[in-house]
Short mmCIF file of C-alpha atoms in Angstrom, two decimals:
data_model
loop_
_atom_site.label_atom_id
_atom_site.label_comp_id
_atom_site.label_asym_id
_atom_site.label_seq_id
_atom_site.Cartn_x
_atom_site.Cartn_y
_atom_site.Cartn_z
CA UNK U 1383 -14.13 11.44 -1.50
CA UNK U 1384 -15.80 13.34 -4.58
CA UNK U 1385 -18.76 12.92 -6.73
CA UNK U 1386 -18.95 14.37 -9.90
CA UNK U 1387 -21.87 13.97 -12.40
CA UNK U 1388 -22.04 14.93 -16.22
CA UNK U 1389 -24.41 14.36 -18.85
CA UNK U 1390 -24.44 14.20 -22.56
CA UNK U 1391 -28.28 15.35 -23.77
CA UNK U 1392 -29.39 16.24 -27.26
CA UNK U 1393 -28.93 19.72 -26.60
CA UNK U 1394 -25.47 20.34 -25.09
CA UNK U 1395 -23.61 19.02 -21.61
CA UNK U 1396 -24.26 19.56 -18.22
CA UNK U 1397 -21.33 18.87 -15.37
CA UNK U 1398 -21.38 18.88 -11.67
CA UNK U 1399 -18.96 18.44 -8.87
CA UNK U 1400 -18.46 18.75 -5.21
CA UNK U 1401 -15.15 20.29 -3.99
CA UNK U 1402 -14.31 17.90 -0.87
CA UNK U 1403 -10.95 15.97 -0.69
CA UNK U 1404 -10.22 14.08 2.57
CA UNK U 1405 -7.78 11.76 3.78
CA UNK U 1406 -9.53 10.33 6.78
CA UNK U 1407 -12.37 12.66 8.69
CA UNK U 1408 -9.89 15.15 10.24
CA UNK U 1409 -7.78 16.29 6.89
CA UNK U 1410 -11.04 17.93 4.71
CA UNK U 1411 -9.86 20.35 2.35
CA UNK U 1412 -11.75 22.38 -0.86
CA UNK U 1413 -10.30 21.28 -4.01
CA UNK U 1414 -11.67 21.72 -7.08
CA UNK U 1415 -12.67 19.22 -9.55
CA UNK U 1416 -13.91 21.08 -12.18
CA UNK U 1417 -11.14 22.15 -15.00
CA UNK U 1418 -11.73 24.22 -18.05
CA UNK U 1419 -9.76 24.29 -21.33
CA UNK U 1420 -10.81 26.49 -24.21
CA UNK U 1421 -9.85 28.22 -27.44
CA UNK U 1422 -12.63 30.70 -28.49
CA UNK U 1423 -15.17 29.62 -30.75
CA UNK U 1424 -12.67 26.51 -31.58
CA UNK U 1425 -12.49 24.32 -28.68
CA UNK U 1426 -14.11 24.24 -25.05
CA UNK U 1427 -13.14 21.06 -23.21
CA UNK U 1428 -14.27 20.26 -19.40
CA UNK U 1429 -13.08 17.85 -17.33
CA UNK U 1430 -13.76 16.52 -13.66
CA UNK U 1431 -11.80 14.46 -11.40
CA UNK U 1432 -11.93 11.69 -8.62
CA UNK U 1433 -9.83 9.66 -6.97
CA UNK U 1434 -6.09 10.24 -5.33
CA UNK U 1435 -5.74 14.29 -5.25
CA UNK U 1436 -2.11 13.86 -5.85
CA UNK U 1437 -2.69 11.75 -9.04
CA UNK U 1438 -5.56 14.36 -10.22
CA UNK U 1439 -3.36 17.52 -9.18
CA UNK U 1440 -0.41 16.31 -11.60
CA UNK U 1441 -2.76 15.10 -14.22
CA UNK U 1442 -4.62 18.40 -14.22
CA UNK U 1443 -0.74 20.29 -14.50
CA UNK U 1444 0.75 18.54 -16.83
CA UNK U 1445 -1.79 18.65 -19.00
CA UNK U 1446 -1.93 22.45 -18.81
CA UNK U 1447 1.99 22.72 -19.11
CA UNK U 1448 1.91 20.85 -22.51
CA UNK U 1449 -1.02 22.68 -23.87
CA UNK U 1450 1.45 24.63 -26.36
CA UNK U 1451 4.25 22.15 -26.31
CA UNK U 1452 4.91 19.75 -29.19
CA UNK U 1453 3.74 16.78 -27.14
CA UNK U 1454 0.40 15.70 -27.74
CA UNK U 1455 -1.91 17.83 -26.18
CA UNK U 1456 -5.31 18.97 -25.34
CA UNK U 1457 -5.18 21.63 -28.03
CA UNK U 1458 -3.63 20.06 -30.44
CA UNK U 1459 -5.71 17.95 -30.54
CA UNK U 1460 -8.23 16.58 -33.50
CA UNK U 1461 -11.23 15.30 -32.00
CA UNK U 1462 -12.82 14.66 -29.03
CA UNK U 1463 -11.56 11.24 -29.22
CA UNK U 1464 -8.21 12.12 -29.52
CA UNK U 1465 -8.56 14.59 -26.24
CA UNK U 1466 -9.47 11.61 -24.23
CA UNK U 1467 -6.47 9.40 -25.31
CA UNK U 1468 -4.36 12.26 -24.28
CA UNK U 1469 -6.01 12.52 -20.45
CA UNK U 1470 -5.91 8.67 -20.39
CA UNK U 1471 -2.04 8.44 -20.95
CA UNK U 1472 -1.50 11.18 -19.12
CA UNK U 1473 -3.47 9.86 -16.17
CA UNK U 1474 -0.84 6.07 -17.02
CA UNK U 1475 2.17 7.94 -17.02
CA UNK U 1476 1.56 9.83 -13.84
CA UNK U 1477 0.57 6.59 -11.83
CA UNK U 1478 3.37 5.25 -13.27
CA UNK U 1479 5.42 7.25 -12.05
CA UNK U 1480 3.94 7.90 -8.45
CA UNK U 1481 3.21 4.37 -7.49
CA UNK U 1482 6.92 2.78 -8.49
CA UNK U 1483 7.71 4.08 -5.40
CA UNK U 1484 4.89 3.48 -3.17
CA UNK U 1485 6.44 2.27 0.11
CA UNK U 1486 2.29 1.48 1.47
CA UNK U 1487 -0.84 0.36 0.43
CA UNK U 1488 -1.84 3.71 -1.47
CA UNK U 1489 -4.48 3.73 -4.10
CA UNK U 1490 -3.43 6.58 -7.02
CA UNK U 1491 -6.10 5.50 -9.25
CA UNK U 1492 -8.33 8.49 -10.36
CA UNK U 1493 -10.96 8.70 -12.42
CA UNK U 1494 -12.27 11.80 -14.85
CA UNK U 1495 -15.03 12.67 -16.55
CA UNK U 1496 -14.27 14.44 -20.17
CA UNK U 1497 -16.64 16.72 -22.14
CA UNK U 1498 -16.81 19.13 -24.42
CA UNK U 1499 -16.77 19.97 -28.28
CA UNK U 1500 -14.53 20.89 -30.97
CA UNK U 1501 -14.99 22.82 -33.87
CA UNK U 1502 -16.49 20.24 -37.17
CA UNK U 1503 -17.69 17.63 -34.35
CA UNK U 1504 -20.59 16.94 -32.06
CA UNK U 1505 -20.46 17.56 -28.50
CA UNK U 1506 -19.47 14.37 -26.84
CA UNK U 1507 -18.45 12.79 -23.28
CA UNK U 1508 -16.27 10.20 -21.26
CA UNK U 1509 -15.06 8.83 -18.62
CA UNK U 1510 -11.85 7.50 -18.04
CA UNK U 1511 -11.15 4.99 -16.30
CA UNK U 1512 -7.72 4.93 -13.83
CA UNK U 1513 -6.21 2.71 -16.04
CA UNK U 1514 -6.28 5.18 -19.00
CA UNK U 1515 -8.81 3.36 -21.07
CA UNK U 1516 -12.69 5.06 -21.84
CA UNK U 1517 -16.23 4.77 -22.33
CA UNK U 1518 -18.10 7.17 -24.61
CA UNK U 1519 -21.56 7.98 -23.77
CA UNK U 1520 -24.67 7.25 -26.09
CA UNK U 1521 -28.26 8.46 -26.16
CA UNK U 1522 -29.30 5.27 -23.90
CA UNK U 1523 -26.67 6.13 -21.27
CA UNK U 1524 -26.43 9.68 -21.40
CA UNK U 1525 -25.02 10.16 -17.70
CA UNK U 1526 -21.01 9.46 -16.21
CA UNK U 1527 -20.66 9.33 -12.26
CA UNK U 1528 -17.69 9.36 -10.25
CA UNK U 1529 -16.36 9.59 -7.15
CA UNK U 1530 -18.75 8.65 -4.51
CA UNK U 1531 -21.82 7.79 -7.28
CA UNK U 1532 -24.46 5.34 -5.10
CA UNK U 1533 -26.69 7.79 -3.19
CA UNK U 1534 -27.26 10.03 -6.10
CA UNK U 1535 -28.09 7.80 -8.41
CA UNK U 1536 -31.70 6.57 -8.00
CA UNK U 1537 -32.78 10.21 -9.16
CA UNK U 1538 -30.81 10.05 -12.22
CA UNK U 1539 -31.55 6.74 -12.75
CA UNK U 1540 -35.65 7.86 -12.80
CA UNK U 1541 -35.26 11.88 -14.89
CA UNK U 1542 -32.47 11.73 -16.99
CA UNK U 1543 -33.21 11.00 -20.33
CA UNK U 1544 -31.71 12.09 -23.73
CA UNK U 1545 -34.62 14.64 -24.35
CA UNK U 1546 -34.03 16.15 -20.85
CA UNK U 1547 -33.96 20.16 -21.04
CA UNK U 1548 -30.38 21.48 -20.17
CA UNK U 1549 -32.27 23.55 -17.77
CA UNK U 1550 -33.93 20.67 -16.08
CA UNK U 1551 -30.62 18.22 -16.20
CA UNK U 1552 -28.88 20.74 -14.27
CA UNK U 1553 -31.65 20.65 -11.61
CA UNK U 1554 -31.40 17.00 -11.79
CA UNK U 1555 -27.32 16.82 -11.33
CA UNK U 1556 -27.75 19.51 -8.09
CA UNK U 1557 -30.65 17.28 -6.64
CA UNK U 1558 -28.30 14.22 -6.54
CA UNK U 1559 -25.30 15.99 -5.13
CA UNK U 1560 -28.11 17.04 -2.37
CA UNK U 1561 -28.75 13.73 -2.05
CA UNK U 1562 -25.03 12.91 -1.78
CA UNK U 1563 -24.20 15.90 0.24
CA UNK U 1564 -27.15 14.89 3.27
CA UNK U 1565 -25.45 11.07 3.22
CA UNK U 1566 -22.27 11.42 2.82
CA UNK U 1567 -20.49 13.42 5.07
CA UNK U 1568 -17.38 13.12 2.47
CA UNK U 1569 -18.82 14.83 -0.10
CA UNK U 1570 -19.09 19.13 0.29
CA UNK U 1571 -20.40 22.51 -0.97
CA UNK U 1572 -19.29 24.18 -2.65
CA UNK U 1573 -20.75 22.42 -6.16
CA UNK U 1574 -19.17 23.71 -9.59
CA UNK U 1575 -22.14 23.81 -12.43
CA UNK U 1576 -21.57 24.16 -15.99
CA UNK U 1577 -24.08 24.00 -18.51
CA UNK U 1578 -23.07 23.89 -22.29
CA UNK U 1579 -25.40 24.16 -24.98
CA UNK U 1580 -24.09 22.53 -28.16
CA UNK U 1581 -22.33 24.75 -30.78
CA UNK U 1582 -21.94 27.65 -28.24
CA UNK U 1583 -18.10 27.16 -27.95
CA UNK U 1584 -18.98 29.31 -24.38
CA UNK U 1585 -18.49 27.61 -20.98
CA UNK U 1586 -19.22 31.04 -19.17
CA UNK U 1587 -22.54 29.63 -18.09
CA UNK U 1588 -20.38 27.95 -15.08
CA UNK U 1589 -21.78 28.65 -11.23
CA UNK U 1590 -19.93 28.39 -7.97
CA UNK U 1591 -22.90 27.05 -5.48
CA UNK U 1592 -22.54 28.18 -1.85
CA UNK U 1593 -24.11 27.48 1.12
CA UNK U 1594 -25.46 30.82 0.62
CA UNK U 1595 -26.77 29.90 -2.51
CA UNK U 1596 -30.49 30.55 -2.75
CA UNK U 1597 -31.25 29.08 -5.26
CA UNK U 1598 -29.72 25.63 -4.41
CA UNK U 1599 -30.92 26.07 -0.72
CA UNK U 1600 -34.84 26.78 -2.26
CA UNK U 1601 -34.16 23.58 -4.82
CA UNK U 1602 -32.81 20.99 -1.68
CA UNK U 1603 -35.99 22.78 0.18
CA UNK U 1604 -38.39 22.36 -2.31
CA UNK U 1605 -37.08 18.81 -3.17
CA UNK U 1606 -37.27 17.74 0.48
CA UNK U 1607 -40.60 18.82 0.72
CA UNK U 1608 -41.56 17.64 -2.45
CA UNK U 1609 -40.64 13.94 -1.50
CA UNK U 1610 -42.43 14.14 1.75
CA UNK U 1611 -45.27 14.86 0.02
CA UNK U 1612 -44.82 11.89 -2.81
CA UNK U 1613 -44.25 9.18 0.66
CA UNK U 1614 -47.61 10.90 2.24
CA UNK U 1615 -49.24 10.34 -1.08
CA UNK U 1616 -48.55 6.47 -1.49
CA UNK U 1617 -51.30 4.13 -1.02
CA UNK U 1618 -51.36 2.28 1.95
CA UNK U 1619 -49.91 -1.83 1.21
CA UNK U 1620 -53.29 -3.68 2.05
CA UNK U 1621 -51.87 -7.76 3.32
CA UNK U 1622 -54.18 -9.48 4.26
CA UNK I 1348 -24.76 -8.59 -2.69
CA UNK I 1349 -27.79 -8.23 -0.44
CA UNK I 1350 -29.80 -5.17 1.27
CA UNK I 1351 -31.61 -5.63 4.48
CA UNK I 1352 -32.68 -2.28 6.69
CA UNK I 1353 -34.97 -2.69 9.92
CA UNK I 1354 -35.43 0.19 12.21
CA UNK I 1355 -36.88 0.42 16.04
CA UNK I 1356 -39.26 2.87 16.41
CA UNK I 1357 -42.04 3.76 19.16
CA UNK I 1358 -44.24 1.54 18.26
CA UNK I 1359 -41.89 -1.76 17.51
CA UNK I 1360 -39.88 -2.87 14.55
CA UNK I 1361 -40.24 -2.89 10.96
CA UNK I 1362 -37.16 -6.22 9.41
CA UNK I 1363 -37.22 -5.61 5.44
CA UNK I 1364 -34.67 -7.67 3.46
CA UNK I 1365 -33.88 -9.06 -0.36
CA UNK I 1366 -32.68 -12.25 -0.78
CA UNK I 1367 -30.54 -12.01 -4.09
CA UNK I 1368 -27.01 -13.48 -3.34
CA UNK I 1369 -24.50 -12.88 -5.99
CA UNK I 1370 -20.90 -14.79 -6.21
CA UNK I 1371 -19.88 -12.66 -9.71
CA UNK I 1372 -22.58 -11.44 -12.43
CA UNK I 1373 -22.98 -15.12 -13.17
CA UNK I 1374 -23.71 -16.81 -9.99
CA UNK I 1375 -27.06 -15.33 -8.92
CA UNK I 1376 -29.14 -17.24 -6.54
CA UNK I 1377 -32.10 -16.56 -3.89
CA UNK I 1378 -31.27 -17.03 -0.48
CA UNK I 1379 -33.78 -15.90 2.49
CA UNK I 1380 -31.73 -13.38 4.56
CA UNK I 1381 -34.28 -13.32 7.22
CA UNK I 1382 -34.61 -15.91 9.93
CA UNK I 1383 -36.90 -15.94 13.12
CA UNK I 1384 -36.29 -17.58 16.84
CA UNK I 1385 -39.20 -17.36 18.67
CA UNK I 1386 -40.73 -18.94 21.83
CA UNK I 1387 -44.92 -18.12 22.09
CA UNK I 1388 -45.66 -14.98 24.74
CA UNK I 1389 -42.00 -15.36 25.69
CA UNK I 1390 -39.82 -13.95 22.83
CA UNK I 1391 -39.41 -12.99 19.09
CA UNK I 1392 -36.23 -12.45 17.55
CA UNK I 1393 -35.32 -11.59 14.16
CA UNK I 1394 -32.01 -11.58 12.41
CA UNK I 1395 -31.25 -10.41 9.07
CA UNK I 1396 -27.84 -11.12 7.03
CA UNK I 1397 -25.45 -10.12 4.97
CA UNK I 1398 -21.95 -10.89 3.72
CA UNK I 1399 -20.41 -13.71 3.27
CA UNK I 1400 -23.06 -16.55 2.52
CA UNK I 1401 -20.99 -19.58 3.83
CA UNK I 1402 -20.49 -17.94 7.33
CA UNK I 1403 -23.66 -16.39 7.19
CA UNK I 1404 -25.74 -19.53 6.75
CA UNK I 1405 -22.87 -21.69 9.08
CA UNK I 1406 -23.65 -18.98 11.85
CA UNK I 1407 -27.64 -19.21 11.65
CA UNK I 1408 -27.46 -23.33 11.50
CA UNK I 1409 -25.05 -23.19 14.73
CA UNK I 1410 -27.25 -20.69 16.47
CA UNK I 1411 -30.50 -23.05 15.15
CA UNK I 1412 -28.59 -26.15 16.50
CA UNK I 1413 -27.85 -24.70 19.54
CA UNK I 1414 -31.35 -23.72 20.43
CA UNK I 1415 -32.12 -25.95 23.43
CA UNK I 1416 -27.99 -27.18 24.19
CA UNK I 1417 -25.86 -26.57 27.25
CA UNK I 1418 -24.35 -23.55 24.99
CA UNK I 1419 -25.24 -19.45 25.36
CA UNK I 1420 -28.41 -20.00 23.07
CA UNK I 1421 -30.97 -17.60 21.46
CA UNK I 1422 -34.04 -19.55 23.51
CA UNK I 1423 -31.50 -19.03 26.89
CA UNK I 1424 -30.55 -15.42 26.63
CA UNK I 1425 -31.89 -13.09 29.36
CA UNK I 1426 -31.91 -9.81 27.40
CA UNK I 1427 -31.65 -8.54 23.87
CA UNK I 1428 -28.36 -7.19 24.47
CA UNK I 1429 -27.11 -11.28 25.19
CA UNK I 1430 -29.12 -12.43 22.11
CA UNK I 1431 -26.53 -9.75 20.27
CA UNK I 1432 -23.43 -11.33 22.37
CA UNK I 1433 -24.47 -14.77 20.65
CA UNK I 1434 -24.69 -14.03 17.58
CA UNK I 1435 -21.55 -12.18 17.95
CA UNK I 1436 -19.19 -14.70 19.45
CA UNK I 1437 -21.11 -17.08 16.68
CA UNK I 1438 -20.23 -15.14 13.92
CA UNK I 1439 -16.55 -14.70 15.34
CA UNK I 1440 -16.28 -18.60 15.65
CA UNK I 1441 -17.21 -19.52 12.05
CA UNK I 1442 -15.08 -16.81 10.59
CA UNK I 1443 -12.21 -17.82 12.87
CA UNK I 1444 -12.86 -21.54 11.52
CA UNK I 1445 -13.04 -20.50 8.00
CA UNK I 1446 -10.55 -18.10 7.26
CA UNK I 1447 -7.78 -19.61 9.15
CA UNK I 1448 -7.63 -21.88 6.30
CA UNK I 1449 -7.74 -19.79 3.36
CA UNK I 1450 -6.37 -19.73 -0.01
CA UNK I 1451 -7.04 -17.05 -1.26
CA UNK I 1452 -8.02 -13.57 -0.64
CA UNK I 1453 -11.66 -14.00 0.49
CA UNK I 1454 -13.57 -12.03 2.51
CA UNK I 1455 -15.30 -14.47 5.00
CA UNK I 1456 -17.09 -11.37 6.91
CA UNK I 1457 -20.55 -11.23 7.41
CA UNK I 1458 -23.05 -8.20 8.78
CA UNK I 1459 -26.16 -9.33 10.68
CA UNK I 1460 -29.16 -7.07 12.56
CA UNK I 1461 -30.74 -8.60 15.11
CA UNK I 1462 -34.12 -7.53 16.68
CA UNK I 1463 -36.79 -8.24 18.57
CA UNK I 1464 -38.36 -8.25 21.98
CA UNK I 1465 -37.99 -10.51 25.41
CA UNK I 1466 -40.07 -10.89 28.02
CA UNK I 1467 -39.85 -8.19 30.70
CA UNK I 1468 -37.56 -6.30 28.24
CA UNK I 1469 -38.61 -3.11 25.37
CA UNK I 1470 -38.02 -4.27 21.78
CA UNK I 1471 -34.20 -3.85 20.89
CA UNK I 1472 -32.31 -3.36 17.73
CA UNK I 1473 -28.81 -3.95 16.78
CA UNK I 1474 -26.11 -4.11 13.94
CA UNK I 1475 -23.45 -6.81 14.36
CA UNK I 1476 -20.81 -5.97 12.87
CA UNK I 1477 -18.26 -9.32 10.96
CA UNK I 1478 -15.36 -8.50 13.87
CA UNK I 1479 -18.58 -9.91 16.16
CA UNK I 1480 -19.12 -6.39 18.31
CA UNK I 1481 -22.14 -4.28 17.63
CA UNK I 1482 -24.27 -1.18 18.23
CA UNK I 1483 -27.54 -0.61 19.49
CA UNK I 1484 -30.22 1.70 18.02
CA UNK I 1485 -31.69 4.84 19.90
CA UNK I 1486 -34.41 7.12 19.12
CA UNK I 1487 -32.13 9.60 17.01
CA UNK I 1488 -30.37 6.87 15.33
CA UNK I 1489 -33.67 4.39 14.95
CA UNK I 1490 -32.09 2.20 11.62
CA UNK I 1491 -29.28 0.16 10.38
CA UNK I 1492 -28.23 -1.26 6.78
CA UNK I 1493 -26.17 -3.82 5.74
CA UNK I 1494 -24.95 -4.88 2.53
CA UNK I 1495 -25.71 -2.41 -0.21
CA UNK I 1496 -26.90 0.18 1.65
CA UNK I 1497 -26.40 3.84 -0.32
CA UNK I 1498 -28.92 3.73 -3.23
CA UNK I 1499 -31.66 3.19 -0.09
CA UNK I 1500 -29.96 5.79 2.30
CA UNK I 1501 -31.36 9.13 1.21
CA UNK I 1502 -34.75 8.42 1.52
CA UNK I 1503 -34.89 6.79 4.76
CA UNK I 1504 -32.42 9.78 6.07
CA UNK I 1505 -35.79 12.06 5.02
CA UNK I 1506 -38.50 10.34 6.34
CA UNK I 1507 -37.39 7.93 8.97
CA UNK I 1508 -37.79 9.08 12.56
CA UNK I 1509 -38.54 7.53 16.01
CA UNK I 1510 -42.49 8.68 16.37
CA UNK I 1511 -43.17 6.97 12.19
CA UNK I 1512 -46.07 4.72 12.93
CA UNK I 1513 -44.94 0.69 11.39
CA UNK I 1514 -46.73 1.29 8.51
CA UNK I 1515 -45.17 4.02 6.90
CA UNK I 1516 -41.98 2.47 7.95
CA UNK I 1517 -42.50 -0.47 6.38
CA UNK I 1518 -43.66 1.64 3.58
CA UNK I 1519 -40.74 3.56 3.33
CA UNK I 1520 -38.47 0.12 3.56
CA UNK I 1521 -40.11 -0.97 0.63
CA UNK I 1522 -39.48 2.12 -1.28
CA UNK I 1523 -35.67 2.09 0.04
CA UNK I 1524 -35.53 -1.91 -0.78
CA UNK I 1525 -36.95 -0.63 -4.85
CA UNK I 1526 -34.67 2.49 -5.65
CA UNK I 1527 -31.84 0.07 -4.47
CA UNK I 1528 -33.23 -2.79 -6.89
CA UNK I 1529 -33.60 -0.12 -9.85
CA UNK I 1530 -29.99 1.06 -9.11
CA UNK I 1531 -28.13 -2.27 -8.45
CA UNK I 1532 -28.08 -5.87 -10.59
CA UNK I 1533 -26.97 -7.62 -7.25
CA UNK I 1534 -30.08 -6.53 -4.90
CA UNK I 1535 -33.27 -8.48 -5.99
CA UNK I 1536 -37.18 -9.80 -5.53
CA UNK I 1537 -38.25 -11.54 -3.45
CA UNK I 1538 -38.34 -9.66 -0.63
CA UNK I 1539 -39.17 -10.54 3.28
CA UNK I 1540 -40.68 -7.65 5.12
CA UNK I 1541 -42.04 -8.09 8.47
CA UNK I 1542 -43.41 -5.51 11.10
CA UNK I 1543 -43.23 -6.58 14.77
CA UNK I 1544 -45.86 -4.48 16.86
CA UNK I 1545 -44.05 -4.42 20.38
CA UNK I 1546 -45.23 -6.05 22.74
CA UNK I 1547 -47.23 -8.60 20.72
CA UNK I 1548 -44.52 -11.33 20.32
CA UNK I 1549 -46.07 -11.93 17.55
CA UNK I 1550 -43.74 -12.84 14.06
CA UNK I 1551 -46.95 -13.31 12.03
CA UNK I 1552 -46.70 -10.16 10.34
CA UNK I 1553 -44.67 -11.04 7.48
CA UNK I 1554 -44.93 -10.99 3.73
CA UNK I 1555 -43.00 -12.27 0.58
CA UNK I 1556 -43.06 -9.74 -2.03
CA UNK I 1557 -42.39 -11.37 -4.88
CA UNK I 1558 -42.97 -9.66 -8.67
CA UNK I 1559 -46.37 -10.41 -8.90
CA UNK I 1560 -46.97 -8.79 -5.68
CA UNK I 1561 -49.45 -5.81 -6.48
CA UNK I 1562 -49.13 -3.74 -3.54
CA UNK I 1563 -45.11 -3.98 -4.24
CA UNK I 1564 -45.51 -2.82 -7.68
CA UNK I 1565 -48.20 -0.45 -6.93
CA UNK I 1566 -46.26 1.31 -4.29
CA UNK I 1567 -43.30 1.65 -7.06
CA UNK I 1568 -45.19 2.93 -10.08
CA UNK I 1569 -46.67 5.53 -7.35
CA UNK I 1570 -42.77 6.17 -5.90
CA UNK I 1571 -41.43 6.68 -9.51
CA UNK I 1572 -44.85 8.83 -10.33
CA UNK I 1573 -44.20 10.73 -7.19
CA UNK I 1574 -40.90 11.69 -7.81
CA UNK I 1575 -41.28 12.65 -11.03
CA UNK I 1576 -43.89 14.99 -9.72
CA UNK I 1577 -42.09 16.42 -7.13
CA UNK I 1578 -39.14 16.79 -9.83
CA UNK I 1579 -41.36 18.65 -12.34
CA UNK I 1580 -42.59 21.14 -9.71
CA UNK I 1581 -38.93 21.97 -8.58
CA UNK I 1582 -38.52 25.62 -8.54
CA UNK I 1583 -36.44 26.92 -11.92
CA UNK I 1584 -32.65 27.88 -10.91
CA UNK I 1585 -32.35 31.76 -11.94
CA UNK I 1586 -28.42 32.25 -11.96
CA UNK I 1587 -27.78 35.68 -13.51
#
C-alpha cells in the first residue's frame, strides 16, 4: 500500500508520502511516490501516487517523456487545471492499455494527488481519481489522502485548517503518517516532505525522512507522549 | 457500517459498540450490535456484531432460540472456547443458507466478538471471523475490532495494554468509538459500552451513550482539547 497526504493552506502546499509498495507481505520494496516537475520561476508542479505501481511507474514516464513533445503536456501546459486533465488522461490511456489484457483479477487503478503553481495563477491542488476525472480542493476541504488514508485521518480531521502555518501542517502530515506507519505494517519510512510557500516557484524545501531522522523520531516521541498525557488527563465517566 | 472493539485485560472485559447500520448513504438505521446470554452466578456472555445485518441478526435469533434445545447452545457450553464453536458453526449455517441462493453479488459475511466468563473458567475473548473460525486474545494481543476499525486503531495501539485497569479501557473505547464517529458517516450514537469485572458475572455494568450523554461529550471536547494540546506543544522540525 501507500499513503500520501497534501494540503492546500492560505499560504502555500504541503505534501507527504511514504515509500512502501508491496504485493503481498513478502515482496516490500521502496518506491517513491513523490515526483517533481519544474521550470524556474515559471512552473513547479508535484505530484504523488497510489495504487498499482505498474500503472503509477508508466504514468509517472510518460508524462516525463512528453514533457517537450508536441503532445499535451505538463509544461505546456496553461493552468493548473489544464495539468490535471493531462495526468487524468494519461492515467485512462495507460489503464487502457494495461488492463485489455489482464488475464486475472488485477486492480490497475491508481490514484494521484496534484499540486503546485504556475506563473499568473494561485497555487492549487487535486486529486485524481483512477478513472481520470478530479476534485479541486477549497478552503473548507483543504486536505487530499490517498493510498491507505483511515488511520491518519482523525488528526487531520481535528488541526488542519485553512489558516494552518506551513510549518505546523507539515508537523501535522508527519504525525499522521506516524500514525499510519505504527498501524499499518504496509505503509514505510522513508517519508518524502515538501513544503511550498505560494509564489516561491522553489520546491527545494523537500526532505527525505529516515529512520535516523531526529527530528521525526523526537516529533513521533513527543507526540506519543503527548497523547498519553491528554488520555491521563480525561475526566473520569461518572454512571451512576 | 458498524465499529465494535472489546478487549480482555487483567482485571475482566471492557464490550464497546455503535449501533449505526448503513445499506448505502440513504439507508441509515440503529440497530443494537450488542447482545447478552447470561445465567445468574453461572455465566455472562457477550457478543458484539458486525457485517452483514440479515445473517447477523438470523445468527443471534438462532443462538437465542436455541437457548434451552437439544442443540450445542450458549446456556450448554462447557467453556468459552465452545461458546466461540457455536457461534461459529451458527454463523457458518445462516451464511451457507443465505448465500447459496443469491442473486447478486452480496456479501452475506458477518464478524462477531464474543466474551465473557463461565463458571470454573478465566474470562475469555475472541474474534469470529464470517468463514466461522476464530482467535483468542492473550495478554500481548488483549483487543479485537470489527467493522470499521482504522480511524479507532492508533489510539488503542498507544494506550491499550494487559495491566489498564476497566476504566481507562473503557475510557479509551469511548475515545476510539468518537475519532471513528468524527472520521466516518457510517459509524454512529448510540453507543453500548459495558465493562465486565471478572469474576462478578455480573452484565449490569452497561450504559447507552446516546448524544445527550454528558460524560460522552465531555470526554470528547476534553479528547479534541487534549490533542490539540499535545499538537501545539510538538517540538518545531529544524531541517537545514
Amino acid at each position: 500500500m501507500t499513503y500520501c497526504v497534501a494540503m492546500s493552506l492560505e499560504k502555500g502546499l504541503v505534501f507527504a508520502a511514504d515509500s512502501r509498495t508491496n504485493a503481498g507481505v513478502d515482496q516490500i520494496a521502496t518506491f517513491r511516490k513523490l515526483h517533481k516537475f519544474m521550470i524556474d520561476g515559471e512552473r513547479s508542479i508535484v505530484i504523488l501516487s497510489a495504487g498499482n505501481l505498474a500503472t503509477t511507474q508508466s504514468v509517472i514516464s510518460l508524462l516525463n517523456m512528453r514533457l517537450n513533445s508536441d503532445q499535451p503536456n505538463l509544461f505546456g501546459a496553461r493552468s493548473m487545471y489544464e495539468v490535471a486533465t493531462i495526468v487524468g488522461s494519461t492515467c485512462r490511456e495507460v489503464i487502457r492499455r494495461d488492463a485489455g489484457q489482464s488475464q486475472g483479477n488485477v486492480d490497475f487503478g491508481s490514484s494521484f494527488i496534484v499540486g503546485g503553481q504556475l506563473h499568473g495563477e494561485r497555487h492549487r491542488l487535486f486529486q485524481i481519481y483512477p478513472e481520470g476525472n478530479f476534485i479541486e480542493s477549497t478552503p473548507d476541504t483543504p486536505y487530499f489522502q490517498i493510498g491507505e488514508i483511515k488511520y491518519g485521518k482523525p488528526i487531520l480531521d481535528r488541526v488542519v485548517d485553512y489558516q494552518l502555518p506551513l510549518k505546523d501542517a507539515a508537523k501535522c502530515a508527519l504525525i499522521s503518517l506516524d500514525s499510519t506507519i505504527r498501524s499499518n505494517l504496509s505503509v514505510g519510512l522513508p517519508l518524502d516532505v515538501l513544503i511550498y510557500k505560494s509564489g516561491s516557484f522553489d520546491l527545494s524545501n523537500h526532505h527525505d525522512v529516515t529512520n535516523e531522522d531526529s527530528n521525526f523520531r523526537a516529533l513521533g516521541e513527543a507526540w506519543s507522549q503527548g497523547l498519553r498525557e491528554a488520555f491521563a488527563q480525561l475526566p473520569d465517566v461518572e454512571w451512576e
